[in-house]
CSV table of C-alpha atoms in Angstrom, one decimal:
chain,number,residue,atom,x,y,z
W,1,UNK,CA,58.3,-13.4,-14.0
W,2,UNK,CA,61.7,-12.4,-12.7
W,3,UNK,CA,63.1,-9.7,-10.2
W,4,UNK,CA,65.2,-7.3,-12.5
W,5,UNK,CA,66.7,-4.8,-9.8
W,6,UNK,CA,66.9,-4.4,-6.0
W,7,UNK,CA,67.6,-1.3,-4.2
W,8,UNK,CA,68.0,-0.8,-0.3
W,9,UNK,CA,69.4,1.9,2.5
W,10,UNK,CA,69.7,1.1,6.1
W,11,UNK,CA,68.4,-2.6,5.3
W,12,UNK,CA,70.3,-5.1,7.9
W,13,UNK,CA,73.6,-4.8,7.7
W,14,UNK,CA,73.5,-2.9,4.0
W,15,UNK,CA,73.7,0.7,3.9
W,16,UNK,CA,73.5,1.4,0.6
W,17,UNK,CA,72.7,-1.0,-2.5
W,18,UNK,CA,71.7,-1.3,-6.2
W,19,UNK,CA,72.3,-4.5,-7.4
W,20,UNK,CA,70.5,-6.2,-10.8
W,21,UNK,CA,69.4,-9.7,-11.4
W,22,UNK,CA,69.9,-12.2,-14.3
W,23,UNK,CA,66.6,-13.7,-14.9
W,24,UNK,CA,67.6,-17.4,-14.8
W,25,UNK,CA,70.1,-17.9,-12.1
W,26,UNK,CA,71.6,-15.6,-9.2
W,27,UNK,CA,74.6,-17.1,-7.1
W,28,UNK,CA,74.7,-15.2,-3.7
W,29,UNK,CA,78.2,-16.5,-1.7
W,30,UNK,CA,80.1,-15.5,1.0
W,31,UNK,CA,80.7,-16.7,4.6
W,32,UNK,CA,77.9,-16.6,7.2
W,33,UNK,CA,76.6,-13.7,8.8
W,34,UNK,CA,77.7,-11.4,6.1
W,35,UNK,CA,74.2,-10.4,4.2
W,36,UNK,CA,73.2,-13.3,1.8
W,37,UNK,CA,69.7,-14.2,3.7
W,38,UNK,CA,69.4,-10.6,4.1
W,39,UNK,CA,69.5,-9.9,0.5
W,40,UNK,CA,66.6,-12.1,-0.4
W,41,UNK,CA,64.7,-11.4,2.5
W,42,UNK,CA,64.2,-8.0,1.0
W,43,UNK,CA,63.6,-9.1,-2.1
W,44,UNK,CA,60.5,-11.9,-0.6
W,45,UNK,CA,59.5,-8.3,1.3
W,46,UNK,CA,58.1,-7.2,-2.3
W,47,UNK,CA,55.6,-10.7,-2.7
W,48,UNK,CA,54.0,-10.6,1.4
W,49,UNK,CA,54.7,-7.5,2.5
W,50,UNK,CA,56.2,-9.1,5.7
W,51,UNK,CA,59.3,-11.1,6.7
W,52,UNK,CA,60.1,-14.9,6.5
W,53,UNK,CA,62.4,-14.8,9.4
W,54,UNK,CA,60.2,-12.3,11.8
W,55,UNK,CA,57.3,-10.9,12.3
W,56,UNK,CA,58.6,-7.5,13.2
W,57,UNK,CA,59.4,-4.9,10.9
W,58,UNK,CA,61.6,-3.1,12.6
W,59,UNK,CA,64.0,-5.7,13.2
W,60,UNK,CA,65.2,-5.3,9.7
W,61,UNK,CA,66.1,-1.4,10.4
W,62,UNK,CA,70.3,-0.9,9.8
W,63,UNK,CA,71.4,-0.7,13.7
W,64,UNK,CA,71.7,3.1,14.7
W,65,UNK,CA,69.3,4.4,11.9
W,66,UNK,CA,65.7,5.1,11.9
W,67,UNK,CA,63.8,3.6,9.2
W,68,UNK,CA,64.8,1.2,6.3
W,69,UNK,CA,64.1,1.7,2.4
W,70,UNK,CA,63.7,-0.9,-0.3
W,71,UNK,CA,62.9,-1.0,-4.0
W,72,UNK,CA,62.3,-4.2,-5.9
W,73,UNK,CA,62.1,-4.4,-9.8
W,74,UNK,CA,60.1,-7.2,-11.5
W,75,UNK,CA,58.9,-8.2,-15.3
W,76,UNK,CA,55.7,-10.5,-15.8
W,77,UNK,CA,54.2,-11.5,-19.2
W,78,UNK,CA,52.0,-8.4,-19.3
W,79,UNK,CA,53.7,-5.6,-17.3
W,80,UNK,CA,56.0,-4.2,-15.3
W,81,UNK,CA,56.3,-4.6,-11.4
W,82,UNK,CA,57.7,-1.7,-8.6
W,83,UNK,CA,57.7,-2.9,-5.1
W,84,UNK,CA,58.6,0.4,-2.6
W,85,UNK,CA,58.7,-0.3,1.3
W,86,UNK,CA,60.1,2.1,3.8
W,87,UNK,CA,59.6,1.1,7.6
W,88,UNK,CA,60.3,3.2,11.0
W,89,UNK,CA,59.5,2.6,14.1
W,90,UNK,CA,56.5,4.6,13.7
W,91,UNK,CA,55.2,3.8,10.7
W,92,UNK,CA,55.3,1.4,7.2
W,93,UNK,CA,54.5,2.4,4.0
W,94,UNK,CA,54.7,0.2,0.7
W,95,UNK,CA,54.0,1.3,-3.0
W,96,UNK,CA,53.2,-0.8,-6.0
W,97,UNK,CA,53.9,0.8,-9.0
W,98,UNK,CA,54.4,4.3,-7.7
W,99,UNK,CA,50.8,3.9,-5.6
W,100,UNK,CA,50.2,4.0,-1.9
W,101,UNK,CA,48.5,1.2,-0.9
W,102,UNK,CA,46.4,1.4,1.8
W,103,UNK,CA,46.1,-3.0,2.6
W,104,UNK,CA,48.6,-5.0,2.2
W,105,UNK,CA,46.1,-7.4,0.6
W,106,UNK,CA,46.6,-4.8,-2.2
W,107,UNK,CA,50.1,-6.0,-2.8
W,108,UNK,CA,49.4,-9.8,-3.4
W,109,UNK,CA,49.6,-11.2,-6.9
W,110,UNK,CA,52.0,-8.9,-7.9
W,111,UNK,CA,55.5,-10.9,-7.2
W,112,UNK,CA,55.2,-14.5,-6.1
W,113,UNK,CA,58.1,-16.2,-4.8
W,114,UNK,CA,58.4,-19.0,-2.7
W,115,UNK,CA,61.2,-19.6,-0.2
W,116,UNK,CA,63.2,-22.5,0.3
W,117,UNK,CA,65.4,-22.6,3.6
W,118,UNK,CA,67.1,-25.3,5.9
W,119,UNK,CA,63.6,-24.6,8.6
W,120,UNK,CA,61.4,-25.5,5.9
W,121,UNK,CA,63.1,-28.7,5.8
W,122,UNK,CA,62.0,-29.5,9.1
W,123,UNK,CA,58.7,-28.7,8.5
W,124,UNK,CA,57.3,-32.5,8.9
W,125,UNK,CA,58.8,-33.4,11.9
W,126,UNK,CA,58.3,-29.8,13.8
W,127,UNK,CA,55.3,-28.2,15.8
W,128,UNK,CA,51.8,-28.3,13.9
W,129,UNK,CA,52.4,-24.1,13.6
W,130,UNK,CA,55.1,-24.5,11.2
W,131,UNK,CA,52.9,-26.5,8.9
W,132,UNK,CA,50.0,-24.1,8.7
W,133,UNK,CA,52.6,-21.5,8.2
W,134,UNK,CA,53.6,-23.5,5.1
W,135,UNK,CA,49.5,-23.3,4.1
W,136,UNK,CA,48.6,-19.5,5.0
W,137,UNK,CA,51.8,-18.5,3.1
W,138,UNK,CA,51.1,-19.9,-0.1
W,139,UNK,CA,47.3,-19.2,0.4
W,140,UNK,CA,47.6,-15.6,1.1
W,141,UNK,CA,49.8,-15.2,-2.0
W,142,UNK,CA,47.4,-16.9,-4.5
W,143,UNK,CA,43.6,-15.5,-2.9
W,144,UNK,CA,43.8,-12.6,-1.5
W,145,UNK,CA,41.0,-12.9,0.1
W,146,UNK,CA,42.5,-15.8,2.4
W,147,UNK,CA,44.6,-13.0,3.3
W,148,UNK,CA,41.7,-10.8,4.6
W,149,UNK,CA,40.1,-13.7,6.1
W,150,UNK,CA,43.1,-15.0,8.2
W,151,UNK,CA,44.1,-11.2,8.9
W,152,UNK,CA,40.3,-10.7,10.7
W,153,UNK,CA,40.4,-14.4,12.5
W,154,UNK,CA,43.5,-13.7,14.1
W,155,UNK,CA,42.0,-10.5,15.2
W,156,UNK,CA,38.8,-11.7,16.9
W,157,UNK,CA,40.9,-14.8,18.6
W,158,UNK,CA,42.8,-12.0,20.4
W,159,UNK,CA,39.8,-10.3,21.3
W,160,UNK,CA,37.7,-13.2,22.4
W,161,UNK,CA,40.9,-15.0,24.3
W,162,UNK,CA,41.8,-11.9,26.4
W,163,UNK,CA,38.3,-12.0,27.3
W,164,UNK,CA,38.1,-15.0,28.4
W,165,UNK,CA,41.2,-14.3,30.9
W,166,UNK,CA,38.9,-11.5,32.1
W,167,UNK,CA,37.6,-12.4,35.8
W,168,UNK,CA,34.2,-12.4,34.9
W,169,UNK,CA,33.7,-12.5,31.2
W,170,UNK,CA,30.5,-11.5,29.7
W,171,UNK,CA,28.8,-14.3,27.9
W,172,UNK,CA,26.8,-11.9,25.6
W,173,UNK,CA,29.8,-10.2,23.9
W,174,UNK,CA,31.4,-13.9,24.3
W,175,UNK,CA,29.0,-15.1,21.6
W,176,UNK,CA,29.4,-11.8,19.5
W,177,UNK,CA,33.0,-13.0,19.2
W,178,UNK,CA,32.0,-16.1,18.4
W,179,UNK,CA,29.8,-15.7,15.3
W,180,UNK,CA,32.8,-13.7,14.0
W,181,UNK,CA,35.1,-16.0,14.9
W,182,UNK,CA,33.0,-18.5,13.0
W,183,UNK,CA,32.4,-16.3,10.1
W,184,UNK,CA,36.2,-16.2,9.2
W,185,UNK,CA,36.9,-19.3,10.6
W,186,UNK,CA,34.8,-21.7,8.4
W,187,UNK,CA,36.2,-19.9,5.0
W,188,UNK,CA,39.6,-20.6,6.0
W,189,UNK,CA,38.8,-24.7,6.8
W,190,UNK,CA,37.1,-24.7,3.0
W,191,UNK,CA,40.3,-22.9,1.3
W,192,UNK,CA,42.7,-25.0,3.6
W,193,UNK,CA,40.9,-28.2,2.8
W,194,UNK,CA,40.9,-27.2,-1.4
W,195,UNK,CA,44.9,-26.2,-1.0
W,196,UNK,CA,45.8,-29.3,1.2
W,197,UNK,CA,43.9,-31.3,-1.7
W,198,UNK,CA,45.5,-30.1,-4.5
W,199,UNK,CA,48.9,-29.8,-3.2
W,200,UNK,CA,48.2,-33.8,-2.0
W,201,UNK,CA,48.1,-34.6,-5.8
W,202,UNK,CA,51.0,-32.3,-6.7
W,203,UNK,CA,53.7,-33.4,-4.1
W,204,UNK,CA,51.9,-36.8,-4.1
W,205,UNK,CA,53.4,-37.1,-8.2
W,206,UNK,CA,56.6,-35.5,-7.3
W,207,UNK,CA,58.0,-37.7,-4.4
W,208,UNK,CA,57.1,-40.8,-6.4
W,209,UNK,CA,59.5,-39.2,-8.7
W,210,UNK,CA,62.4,-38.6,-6.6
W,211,UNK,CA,62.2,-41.9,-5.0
W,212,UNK,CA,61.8,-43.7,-8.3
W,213,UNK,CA,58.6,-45.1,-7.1
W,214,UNK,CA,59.4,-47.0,-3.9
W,215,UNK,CA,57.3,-44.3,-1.6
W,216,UNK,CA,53.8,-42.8,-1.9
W,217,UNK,CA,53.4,-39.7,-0.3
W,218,UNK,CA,50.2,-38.4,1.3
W,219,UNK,CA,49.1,-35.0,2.7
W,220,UNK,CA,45.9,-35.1,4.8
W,221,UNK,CA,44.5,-32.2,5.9
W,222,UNK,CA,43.4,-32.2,10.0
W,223,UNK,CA,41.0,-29.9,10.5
W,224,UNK,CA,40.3,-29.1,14.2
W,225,UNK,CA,37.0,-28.6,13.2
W,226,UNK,CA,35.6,-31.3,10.4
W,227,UNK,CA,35.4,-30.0,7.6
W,228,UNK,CA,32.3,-29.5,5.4
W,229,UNK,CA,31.6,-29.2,1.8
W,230,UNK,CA,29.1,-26.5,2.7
W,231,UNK,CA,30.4,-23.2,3.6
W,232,UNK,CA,26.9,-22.6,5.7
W,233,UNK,CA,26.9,-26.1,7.5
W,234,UNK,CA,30.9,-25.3,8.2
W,235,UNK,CA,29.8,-22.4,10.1
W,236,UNK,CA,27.2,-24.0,11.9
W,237,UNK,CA,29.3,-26.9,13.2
W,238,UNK,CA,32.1,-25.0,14.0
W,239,UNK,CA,29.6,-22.7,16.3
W,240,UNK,CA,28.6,-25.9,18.0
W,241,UNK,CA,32.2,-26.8,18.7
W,242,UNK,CA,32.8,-23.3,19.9
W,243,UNK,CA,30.0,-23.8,22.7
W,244,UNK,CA,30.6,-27.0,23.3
W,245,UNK,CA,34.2,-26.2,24.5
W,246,UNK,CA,33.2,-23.2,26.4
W,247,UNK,CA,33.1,-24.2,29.7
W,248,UNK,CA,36.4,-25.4,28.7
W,249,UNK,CA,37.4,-22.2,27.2
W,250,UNK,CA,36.6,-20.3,30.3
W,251,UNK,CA,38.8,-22.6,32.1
W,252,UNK,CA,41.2,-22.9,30.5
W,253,UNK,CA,41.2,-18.9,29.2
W,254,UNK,CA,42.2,-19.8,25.7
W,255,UNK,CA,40.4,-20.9,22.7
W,256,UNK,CA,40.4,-24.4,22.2
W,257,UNK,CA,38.9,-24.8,18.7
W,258,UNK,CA,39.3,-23.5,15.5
W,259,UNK,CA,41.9,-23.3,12.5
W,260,UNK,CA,44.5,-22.2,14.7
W,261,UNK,CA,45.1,-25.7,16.1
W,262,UNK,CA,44.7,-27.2,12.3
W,263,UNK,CA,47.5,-29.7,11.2
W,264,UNK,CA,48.6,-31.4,8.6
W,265,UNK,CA,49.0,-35.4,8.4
W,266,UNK,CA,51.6,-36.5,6.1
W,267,UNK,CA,52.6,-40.2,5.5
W,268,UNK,CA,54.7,-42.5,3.4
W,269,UNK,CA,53.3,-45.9,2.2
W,270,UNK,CA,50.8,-45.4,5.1
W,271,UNK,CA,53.1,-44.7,7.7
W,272,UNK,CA,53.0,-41.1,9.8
W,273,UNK,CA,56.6,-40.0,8.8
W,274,UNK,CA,55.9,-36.9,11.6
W,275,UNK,CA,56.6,-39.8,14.1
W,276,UNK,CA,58.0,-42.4,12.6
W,277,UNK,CA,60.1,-41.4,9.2
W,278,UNK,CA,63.6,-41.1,9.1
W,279,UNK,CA,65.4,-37.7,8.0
W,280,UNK,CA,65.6,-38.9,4.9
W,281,UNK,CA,62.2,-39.4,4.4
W,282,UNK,CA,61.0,-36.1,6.5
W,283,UNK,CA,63.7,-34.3,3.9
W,284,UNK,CA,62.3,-35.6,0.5
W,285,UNK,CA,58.8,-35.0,1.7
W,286,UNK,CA,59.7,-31.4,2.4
W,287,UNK,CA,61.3,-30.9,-1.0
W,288,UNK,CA,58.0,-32.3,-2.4
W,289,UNK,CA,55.7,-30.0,-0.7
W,290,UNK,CA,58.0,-27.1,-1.5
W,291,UNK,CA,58.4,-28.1,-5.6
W,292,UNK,CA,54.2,-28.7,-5.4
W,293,UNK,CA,53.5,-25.2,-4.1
W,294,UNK,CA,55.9,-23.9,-7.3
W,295,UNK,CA,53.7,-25.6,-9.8
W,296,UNK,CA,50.7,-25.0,-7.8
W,297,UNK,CA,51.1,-21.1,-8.3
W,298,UNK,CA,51.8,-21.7,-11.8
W,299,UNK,CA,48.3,-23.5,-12.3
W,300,UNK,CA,46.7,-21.3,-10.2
W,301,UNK,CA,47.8,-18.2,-11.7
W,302,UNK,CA,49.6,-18.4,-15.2
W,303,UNK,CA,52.7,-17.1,-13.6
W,304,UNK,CA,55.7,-18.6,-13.0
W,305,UNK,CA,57.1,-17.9,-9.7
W,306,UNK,CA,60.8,-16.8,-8.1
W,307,UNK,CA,62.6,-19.6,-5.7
W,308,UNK,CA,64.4,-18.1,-2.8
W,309,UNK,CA,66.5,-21.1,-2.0
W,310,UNK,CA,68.7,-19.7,1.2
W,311,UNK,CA,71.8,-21.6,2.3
W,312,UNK,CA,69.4,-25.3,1.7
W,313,UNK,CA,71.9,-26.7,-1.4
W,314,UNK,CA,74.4,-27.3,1.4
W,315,UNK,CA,71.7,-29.8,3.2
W,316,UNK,CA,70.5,-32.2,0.7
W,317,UNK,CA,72.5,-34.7,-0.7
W,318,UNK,CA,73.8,-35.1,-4.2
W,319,UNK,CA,70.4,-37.1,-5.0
W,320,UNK,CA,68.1,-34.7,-4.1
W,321,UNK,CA,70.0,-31.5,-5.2
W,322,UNK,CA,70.1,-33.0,-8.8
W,323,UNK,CA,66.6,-33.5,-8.7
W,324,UNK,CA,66.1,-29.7,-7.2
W,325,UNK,CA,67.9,-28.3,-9.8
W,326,UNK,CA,66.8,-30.4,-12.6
W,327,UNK,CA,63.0,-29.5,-11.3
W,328,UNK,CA,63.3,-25.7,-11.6
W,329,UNK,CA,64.0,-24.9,-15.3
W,330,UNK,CA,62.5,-21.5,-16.6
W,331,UNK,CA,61.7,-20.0,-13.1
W,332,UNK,CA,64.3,-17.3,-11.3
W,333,UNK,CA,66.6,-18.6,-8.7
W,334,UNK,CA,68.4,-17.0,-5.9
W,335,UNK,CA,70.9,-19.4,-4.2
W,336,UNK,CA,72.6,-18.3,-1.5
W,337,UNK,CA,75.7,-20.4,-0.2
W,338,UNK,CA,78.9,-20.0,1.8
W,339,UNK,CA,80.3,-22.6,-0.9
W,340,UNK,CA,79.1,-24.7,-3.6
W,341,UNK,CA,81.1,-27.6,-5.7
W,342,UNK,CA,82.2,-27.0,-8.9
W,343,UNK,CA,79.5,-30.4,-9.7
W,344,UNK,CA,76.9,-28.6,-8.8
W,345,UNK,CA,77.7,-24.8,-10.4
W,346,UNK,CA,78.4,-26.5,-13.8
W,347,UNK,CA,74.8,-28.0,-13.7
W,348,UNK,CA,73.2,-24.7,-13.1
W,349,UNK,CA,71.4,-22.8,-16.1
W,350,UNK,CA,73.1,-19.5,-17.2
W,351,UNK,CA,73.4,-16.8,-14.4
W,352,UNK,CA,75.5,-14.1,-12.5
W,353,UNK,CA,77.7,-14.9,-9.6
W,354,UNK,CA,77.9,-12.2,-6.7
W,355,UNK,CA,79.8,-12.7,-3.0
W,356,UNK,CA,78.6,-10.6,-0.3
W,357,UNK,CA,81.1,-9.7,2.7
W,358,UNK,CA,79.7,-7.2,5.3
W,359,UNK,CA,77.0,-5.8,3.6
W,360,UNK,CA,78.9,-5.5,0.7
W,361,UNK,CA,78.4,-7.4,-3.3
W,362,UNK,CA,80.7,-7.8,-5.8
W,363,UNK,CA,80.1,-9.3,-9.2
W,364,UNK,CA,82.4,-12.1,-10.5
W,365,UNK,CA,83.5,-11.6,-13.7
């Protein structure tokens, strides 16, 4: 799989743009602030539907226009993928292959990319949200229905927590909220604990790589609720939490339970490396995790995927950008940069070059 084409208006800083993609490498450079992240942050619109740098839409509308259109092109094995967003303030519509879709759900498994950036290499050291960011992401492109599921729990913890700011909640349509909230909650504890297993194994296989076998890398998933192999007795005990902790809850005025206080525990020969590894360490697990959710979406779906890596080069050393490069034959690459040594260029696979200033590419010749 491989983006073939990219077309925006009124995108960030780009008015107008048609650019086209080599299917092994593409070289985005140019000083900061001038369009690189912007570039393939459109083009990771086409996998999600939604931003890896914010969560509103219309942040990504040209200053002084009204709405924002992109177009991505993609080949898989089988067929031919068209991506079509456009975004006002008052509305968002996206295509797939010439189609309104009505979900965004519809849109997953079409274009998976994964994206790389300097944040993500904080990920083991940072807040526990950043972490199940770095699950629901990768779930929501691989099941769908994860999507769906997290989509509704989300939902019903608004509901049920602005209730329980209300001065005098009412305990009947307090329990409505919280069968629902147990419903969605206890299928996303079973696909978090399956996805923190297998990408355990992955990452596990990987860092003993990189570190020539001196470290052994573990990812524990930390359910706030324990998990259970049975999806029935996972609702059941997460119920029990729920009203256990209400008095809490009502205290308090927030939910206190549930998959949105999950976390992941990751250590290194046995030792938590959120609190006591060094950068080093923290850095080569996060390369691990992100290589391990690559090949996971290639076992999971037959496809290989499309690495965003934005400006992240620049923050590994030698070492481990070797080993990044080395790791990624036969999948797309976008690399954005303000500068990258001539050591590292040469070992790159065949590609295009382009350098963006102000919202405006060129192609090196």
């Amino acid at each position: 799989m491989y983006i073939t084409k990219a077309e925006l208006q009124d995108f960030r800083n780009y008015e107008n743009l048609v650019i086209e993609f080599h299917p092994n490498v593409n070289l985005i450079l140019g000083n900061n602030a001038q369009g690189k992240t912007n570039l393939i942050e459109a083009i990771y619109l086409s996998s999600l539907g939604k931003s890896f740098r914010t969560s509103n839409d219309f942040e990504m509308i040209k200053f002084g226009k009204k709405f924002f259109r992109i177009k991505i092109e993609a080949e898989k094995k089988d067929e031919d993928v068209c991506v079509e967003m456009a975004v006002s303030k008052e509305s968002k519509a996206v295509k797939l292959n010439g189609h309104k879709i009505r979900k965004i759900s519809e849109l997953l498994e079409s274009i998976y990319i994964v994206v790389f950036s300097p944040e993500d290499l904080k990920i083991v050291k940072e807040e526990p949200e950043k972490r199940r960011k770095f699950i629901d992401r990768e779930l929501c492109q691989i099941k769908p229905v994860y999507f769906n599921n997290i989509s509704k729990y989300k939902k019903v913890l608004l509901q049920r927590n602005a209730m329980l700011k209300e001065n005098s909640p009412k305990i009947t349509l307090l329990e409505i909220w919280n069968q629902e909230l147990c419903e969605y909650g206890a299928k996303i504890i079973t696909h978090r604990a399956e996805f923190v297993k297998k990408i355990d194994k992955i990452s596990s296989e990987i860092h003993k790589n990189i570190t020539n076998g001196r470290e052994k890398l573990h990812v524990q998933y930390e359910s706030n609720v324990p998990f259970m192999k049975n999806l029935e007795d996972q609702k059941s005990l997460f119920l029990e939490k729920i009203n256990e902790n209400l008095e809490k809850d009502l205290l308090r005025r927030s939910t206190s339970v549930g998959p949105h206080r999950d976390d992941l525990k990751i250590t290194i020969n046995g030792i938590d490396i959120r609190k006591y590894g060094s950068q080093g360490q923290q850095r080569t697990a996060a390369l691990s995790l992100k290589l391990a959710e690559i090949m996971l979406i290639k076992d999971e779906t037959e496809e290989d995927c499309i690495l965003l890596l934005d400006d992240v080069l620049s923050e590994l050393d030698e070492e481990r950008q070797n080993y990044l490069i080395n790791s990624l034959s036969g999948i797309q690459l976008f690399i954005t940069s303000a500068e990258l040594s001539e050591k590292v260029k040469s070992t790159l696979p065949e590609g295009k070059r382009f350098y963006v200033e102000n919202g405006k590419i060129k192609e090196a010749e």
